[in-house]
Tab-separated table of C-alpha atoms in Angstrom:
chain	number	residue	atom	x	y	z
A	13	ASP	CA	-0.107	0.134	0.147
A	14	GLN	CA	1.539	3.164	-1.317
A	15	GLN	CA	1.108	6.025	1.556
A	16	VAL	CA	2.880	8.698	-1.168
A	17	LYS	CA	2.299	8.724	-4.649
A	18	GLN	CA	3.437	10.399	-7.276
A	19	ASN	CA	1.422	9.297	-10.507
A	20	SER	CA	3.630	11.105	-13.036
A	21	PRO	CA	6.606	9.023	-13.784
A	22	SER	CA	7.846	11.967	-16.153
A	23	LEU	CA	7.177	15.379	-16.975
A	24	SER	CA	8.959	17.474	-20.039
A	25	VAL	CA	9.127	21.243	-19.417
A	26	GLN	CA	10.182	23.995	-21.656
A	27	GLU	CA	13.099	26.009	-20.229
A	28	GLY	CA	11.732	29.092	-18.583
A	29	ARG	CA	8.200	27.881	-18.186
A	30	ILE	CA	6.808	26.750	-15.192
A	31	SER	CA	7.347	23.121	-13.832
A	32	ILE	CA	4.436	21.680	-11.495
A	33	LEU	CA	5.180	18.217	-9.788
A	34	ASN	CA	2.376	16.489	-7.962
A	35	CYS	CA	2.029	14.418	-4.794
A	36	ASP	CA	-0.666	12.495	-3.161
A	37	TYR	CA	-0.710	10.873	0.273
A	38	THR	CA	-3.132	8.794	2.032
A	39	ASN	CA	-1.732	8.701	5.676
A	40	SER	CA	-3.712	11.416	7.569
A	41	MET	CA	-1.007	11.215	10.321
A	42	PHE	CA	1.807	12.496	8.011
A	43	ASP	CA	2.621	16.072	9.399
A	44	TYR	CA	5.863	17.195	7.517
A	45	PHE	CA	6.385	17.037	3.873
A	46	LEU	CA	9.831	17.372	1.999
A	47	TRP	CA	10.790	17.335	-1.953
A	48	TYR	CA	14.316	15.659	-2.760
A	49	LYS	CA	16.125	15.871	-6.078
A	50	LYS	CA	18.396	13.256	-7.619
A	51	TYR	CA	20.691	13.457	-10.411
A	52	PRO	CA	21.992	10.194	-12.013
A	53	ALA	CA	24.892	8.493	-10.156
A	54	GLU	CA	24.116	10.486	-7.126
A	55	GLY	CA	22.150	10.295	-4.121
A	56	PRO	CA	18.745	12.070	-3.401
A	57	THR	CA	19.453	16.040	-2.128
A	58	PHE	CA	16.982	17.783	0.203
A	59	LEU	CA	15.101	20.544	-1.699
A	60	ILE	CA	12.233	22.335	0.379
A	61	SER	CA	10.005	20.844	3.091
A	62	ILE	CA	6.521	22.008	4.655
A	63	SER	CA	5.188	21.758	8.152
A	64	SER	CA	1.522	20.649	8.028
A	65	ILE	CA	0.482	24.061	9.561
A	66	LYS	CA	1.595	26.053	6.751
A	67	ASP	CA	0.140	25.646	3.172
A	68	LYS	CA	2.909	27.148	1.379
A	69	ASN	CA	6.713	27.455	1.658
A	70	GLU	CA	8.793	29.123	-1.131
A	71	ASP	CA	12.941	29.117	-1.275
A	72	GLY	CA	14.072	30.769	-4.575
A	73	ARG	CA	12.385	29.395	-7.505
A	74	PHE	CA	11.121	26.482	-5.646
A	75	THR	CA	7.825	26.388	-3.813
A	76	VAL	CA	5.640	23.761	-2.152
A	77	PHE	CA	1.929	24.324	-1.646
A	78	LEU	CA	0.140	21.980	1.197
A	79	ASN	CA	-3.551	21.089	0.707
A	80	LYS	CA	-4.394	18.926	3.797
A	81	SER	CA	-7.842	18.374	3.006
A	82	ALA	CA	-6.826	16.876	-0.554
A	83	LYS	CA	-3.900	15.071	0.936
A	84	HIS	CA	-2.240	16.547	-1.674
A	85	LEU	CA	1.177	18.894	-2.311
A	86	SER	CA	3.264	20.056	-5.207
A	87	LEU	CA	6.103	21.531	-6.289
A	88	HIS	CA	6.485	24.511	-8.339
A	89	ILE	CA	9.823	25.406	-10.106
A	90	VAL	CA	9.732	28.826	-11.776
A	91	PRO	CA	11.548	29.500	-14.121
A	92	SER	CA	12.672	25.960	-15.040
A	93	GLN	CA	16.242	25.712	-16.018
A	94	PRO	CA	17.779	22.997	-17.939
A	95	GLY	CA	19.774	22.128	-14.656
A	96	ASP	CA	16.564	21.523	-12.974
A	97	SER	CA	16.509	17.937	-15.057
A	98	ALA	CA	16.557	15.167	-12.599
A	99	VAL	CA	14.105	12.787	-10.744
A	100	TYR	CA	11.864	14.537	-7.912
A	101	PHE	CA	10.800	12.691	-4.736
A	102	CYS	CA	8.344	13.404	-2.609
A	103	ALA	CA	8.567	12.438	1.091
A	104	ALA	CA	6.163	12.736	3.829
A	105	SER	CA	7.106	11.964	8.035
A	106	ASP	CA	4.620	11.182	10.511
A	107	GLY	CA	6.326	12.039	13.722
A	108	TRP	CA	9.281	13.368	15.315
A	109	TYR	CA	10.654	10.336	17.800
A	110	GLY	CA	13.344	12.399	19.469
A	111	ALA	CA	17.183	12.195	19.464
A	112	GLY	CA	17.359	12.259	15.326
A	113	SER	CA	14.604	9.832	14.840
A	114	TYR	CA	11.911	10.390	12.282
A	115	GLN	CA	10.957	8.401	9.330
A	116	LEU	CA	10.676	9.575	5.780
A	117	THR	CA	8.125	7.715	3.238
A	118	PHE	CA	9.141	8.170	-0.238
A	119	GLY	CA	7.294	8.546	-3.502
A	120	LYS	CA	8.332	6.543	-6.265
A	121	GLY	CA	9.493	9.846	-7.870
A	122	THR	CA	9.125	12.097	-11.074
A	123	LYS	CA	11.687	12.465	-13.627
A	124	LEU	CA	11.834	16.208	-14.857
A	125	SER	CA	13.173	17.102	-18.132
A	126	VAL	CA	13.750	20.580	-19.088
A	127	ILE	CA	14.021	21.430	-22.799
A	128	PRO	CA	16.209	23.956	-23.645
B	4	ASP	CA	29.506	15.571	-1.702
B	5	SER	CA	26.848	14.918	1.196
B	6	GLY	CA	29.945	13.780	3.528
B	7	VAL	CA	27.987	10.520	3.476
B	8	THR	CA	30.654	7.563	2.017
B	9	GLN	CA	28.966	4.500	0.918
B	10	THR	CA	31.269	1.289	-0.468
B	11	PRO	CA	31.368	-0.519	-2.482
B	12	LYS	CA	29.672	1.758	-4.873
B	13	HIS	CA	29.195	-1.288	-7.192
B	14	LEU	CA	28.844	-5.005	-6.403
B	15	ILE	CA	27.943	-8.189	-8.449
B	16	THR	CA	27.413	-11.383	-6.743
B	17	ALA	CA	25.594	-14.650	-7.361
B	18	THR	CA	22.204	-16.128	-6.000
B	19	GLY	CA	22.645	-17.320	-2.183
B	20	GLN	CA	25.533	-15.335	-1.418
B	21	ARG	CA	26.206	-12.689	1.438
B	22	VAL	CA	27.681	-9.244	0.778
B	23	THR	CA	28.035	-6.161	3.325
B	24	LEU	CA	27.427	-3.013	2.423
B	25	ARG	CA	29.047	-0.177	4.349
B	26	CYS	CA	28.355	3.527	5.037
B	27	SER	CA	30.286	6.223	7.035
B	28	PRO	CA	27.963	9.252	8.004
B	29	ARG	CA	28.556	13.000	7.837
B	30	SER	CA	30.887	13.978	10.518
B	31	GLY	CA	28.612	14.488	13.751
B	32	ASP	CA	25.862	12.761	12.520
B	33	LEU	CA	24.438	10.141	14.720
B	34	SER	CA	21.716	8.789	13.107
B	35	VAL	CA	22.252	6.375	9.983
B	36	TYR	CA	19.411	5.476	7.550
B	37	TRP	CA	19.447	2.482	4.991
B	38	TYR	CA	17.054	3.034	2.049
B	39	GLN	CA	16.549	0.474	-0.917
B	40	GLN	CA	15.436	1.674	-4.431
B	41	SER	CA	14.573	-1.288	-6.777
B	42	LEU	CA	13.637	-0.508	-10.327
B	43	ASP	CA	10.633	1.750	-10.825
B	44	GLN	CA	10.064	1.650	-7.121
B	45	GLY	CA	10.543	4.796	-4.443
B	46	LEU	CA	12.979	4.784	-1.527
B	47	GLN	CA	11.891	1.871	0.459
B	48	PHE	CA	13.331	2.599	4.369
B	49	LEU	CA	14.504	-0.435	6.077
B	50	ILE	CA	16.286	0.334	9.307
B	51	GLN	CA	17.772	3.337	11.189
B	52	TYR	CA	20.283	3.699	14.114
B	53	TYR	CA	20.999	6.334	16.314
B	54	ASN	CA	24.388	6.224	18.239
B	55	GLY	CA	24.990	2.864	17.870
B	56	GLU	CA	21.349	1.860	18.886
B	57	GLU	CA	18.622	0.682	16.560
B	58	ARG	CA	15.830	3.011	16.618
B	59	ALA	CA	13.338	1.939	13.541
B	60	LYS	CA	12.858	-0.567	11.221
B	61	GLY	CA	10.944	-0.609	8.106
B	62	ASN	CA	10.800	-3.167	5.290
B	63	ILE	CA	13.551	-5.159	6.230
B	64	LEU	CA	13.831	-8.673	5.300
B	65	GLU	CA	14.731	-11.196	7.916
B	66	ARG	CA	17.682	-12.051	5.546
B	67	PHE	CA	19.238	-8.598	6.001
B	68	SER	CA	20.799	-6.961	9.365
B	69	ALA	CA	22.602	-3.905	10.040
B	70	GLN	CA	24.297	-2.345	12.646
B	71	GLN	CA	26.131	0.735	13.754
B	72	PHE	CA	29.877	0.656	15.151
B	73	PRO	CA	31.217	2.961	18.269
B	74	ASP	CA	32.814	4.804	15.549
B	75	LEU	CA	29.329	5.718	14.004
B	76	HIS	CA	29.804	3.654	10.589
B	77	SER	CA	27.223	1.207	9.538
B	78	GLU	CA	27.190	-1.983	7.983
B	79	LEU	CA	23.957	-3.557	6.215
B	80	ASN	CA	24.476	-7.333	5.791
B	81	LEU	CA	22.530	-9.044	3.024
B	82	SER	CA	22.390	-12.729	3.089
B	83	SER	CA	21.101	-15.867	0.883
B	84	LEU	CA	20.814	-13.238	-2.016
B	85	GLU	CA	18.001	-13.630	-4.381
B	86	LEU	CA	17.536	-11.958	-7.847
B	87	GLY	CA	14.658	-9.376	-6.295
B	88	ASP	CA	17.637	-8.188	-3.787
B	89	SER	CA	19.009	-6.666	-7.055
B	90	ALA	CA	18.559	-2.676	-6.284
B	91	LEU	CA	20.485	0.587	-5.289
B	92	TYR	CA	20.854	0.571	-1.333
B	93	PHE	CA	21.397	4.258	0.127
B	94	CYS	CA	22.576	5.088	3.171
B	95	ALA	CA	21.778	8.451	4.983
B	96	SER	CA	22.627	10.487	7.828
B	97	SER	CA	21.131	13.042	10.197
B	98	GLY	CA	22.577	15.153	13.010
B	99	GLY	CA	19.620	14.772	15.030
B	100	ARG	CA	19.029	18.390	15.845
B	101	GLY	CA	15.539	18.736	15.333
B	102	ARG	CA	13.140	17.821	12.398
B	103	THR	CA	14.513	19.591	9.636
B	104	GLY	CA	13.754	16.786	7.232
B	105	GLU	CA	16.916	16.918	5.978
B	106	LEU	CA	18.939	13.364	5.502
B	107	PHE	CA	22.436	13.585	3.874
B	108	PHE	CA	22.121	10.948	1.544
B	109	GLY	CA	25.463	8.842	-0.049
B	110	GLU	CA	25.964	7.941	-3.842
B	111	GLY	CA	24.467	4.355	-3.434
B	112	SER	CA	25.541	1.084	-3.359
B	113	ARG	CA	24.429	-0.878	-6.547
B	114	LEU	CA	24.038	-4.629	-5.957
B	115	THR	CA	23.378	-6.655	-9.236
B	116	VAL	CA	22.337	-10.594	-7.939
B	117	LEU	CA	22.910	-12.991	-10.867
């Protein structure tokens, strides 16, 4: 049972346009959400996060939106650049267990291709 | 460079064999996480250690085991290997100073079971 779903395996966008990556979750206990980016032959790297008490978090060209009632979050990249071409993973956490303990549940990822 | 080191980067072995994957976390990080990424799958959480103690278990098979040593490096042992164990295994570490959500991942160890 997949608790974090990224239904689009791939997405192609023209350089300079907006990229919108979507993520749905089923576990209502999730209260912290993250996006990771992964280039080939590298490990995932943290991109941006959002707590369930917020509905938007912005960091430069990257904005994450959270719709708790729909159990949906999205990552907007504006403007998209060729260097943004990577696999993007959505992840969620259902708690903080103290002393460095929290588990992240990841989606399968969406491969973004930004076309020059 | 995340500061997390994983060895080996690539490993090819046969069914029934046993392998050990090694991870050195970022300097100062007490938590180590192991994840498995199979073909077309997301990152599946296997197990987490904090300062030498097992802290959380995910979808880890009984044939798999892990430990974290006093110097904080960790090893993931995979035994009685099957074809389906072929995957990319990631180690990640975190500092445990609050839930920033930022896990630092190594480059992964790609295991191929023939």
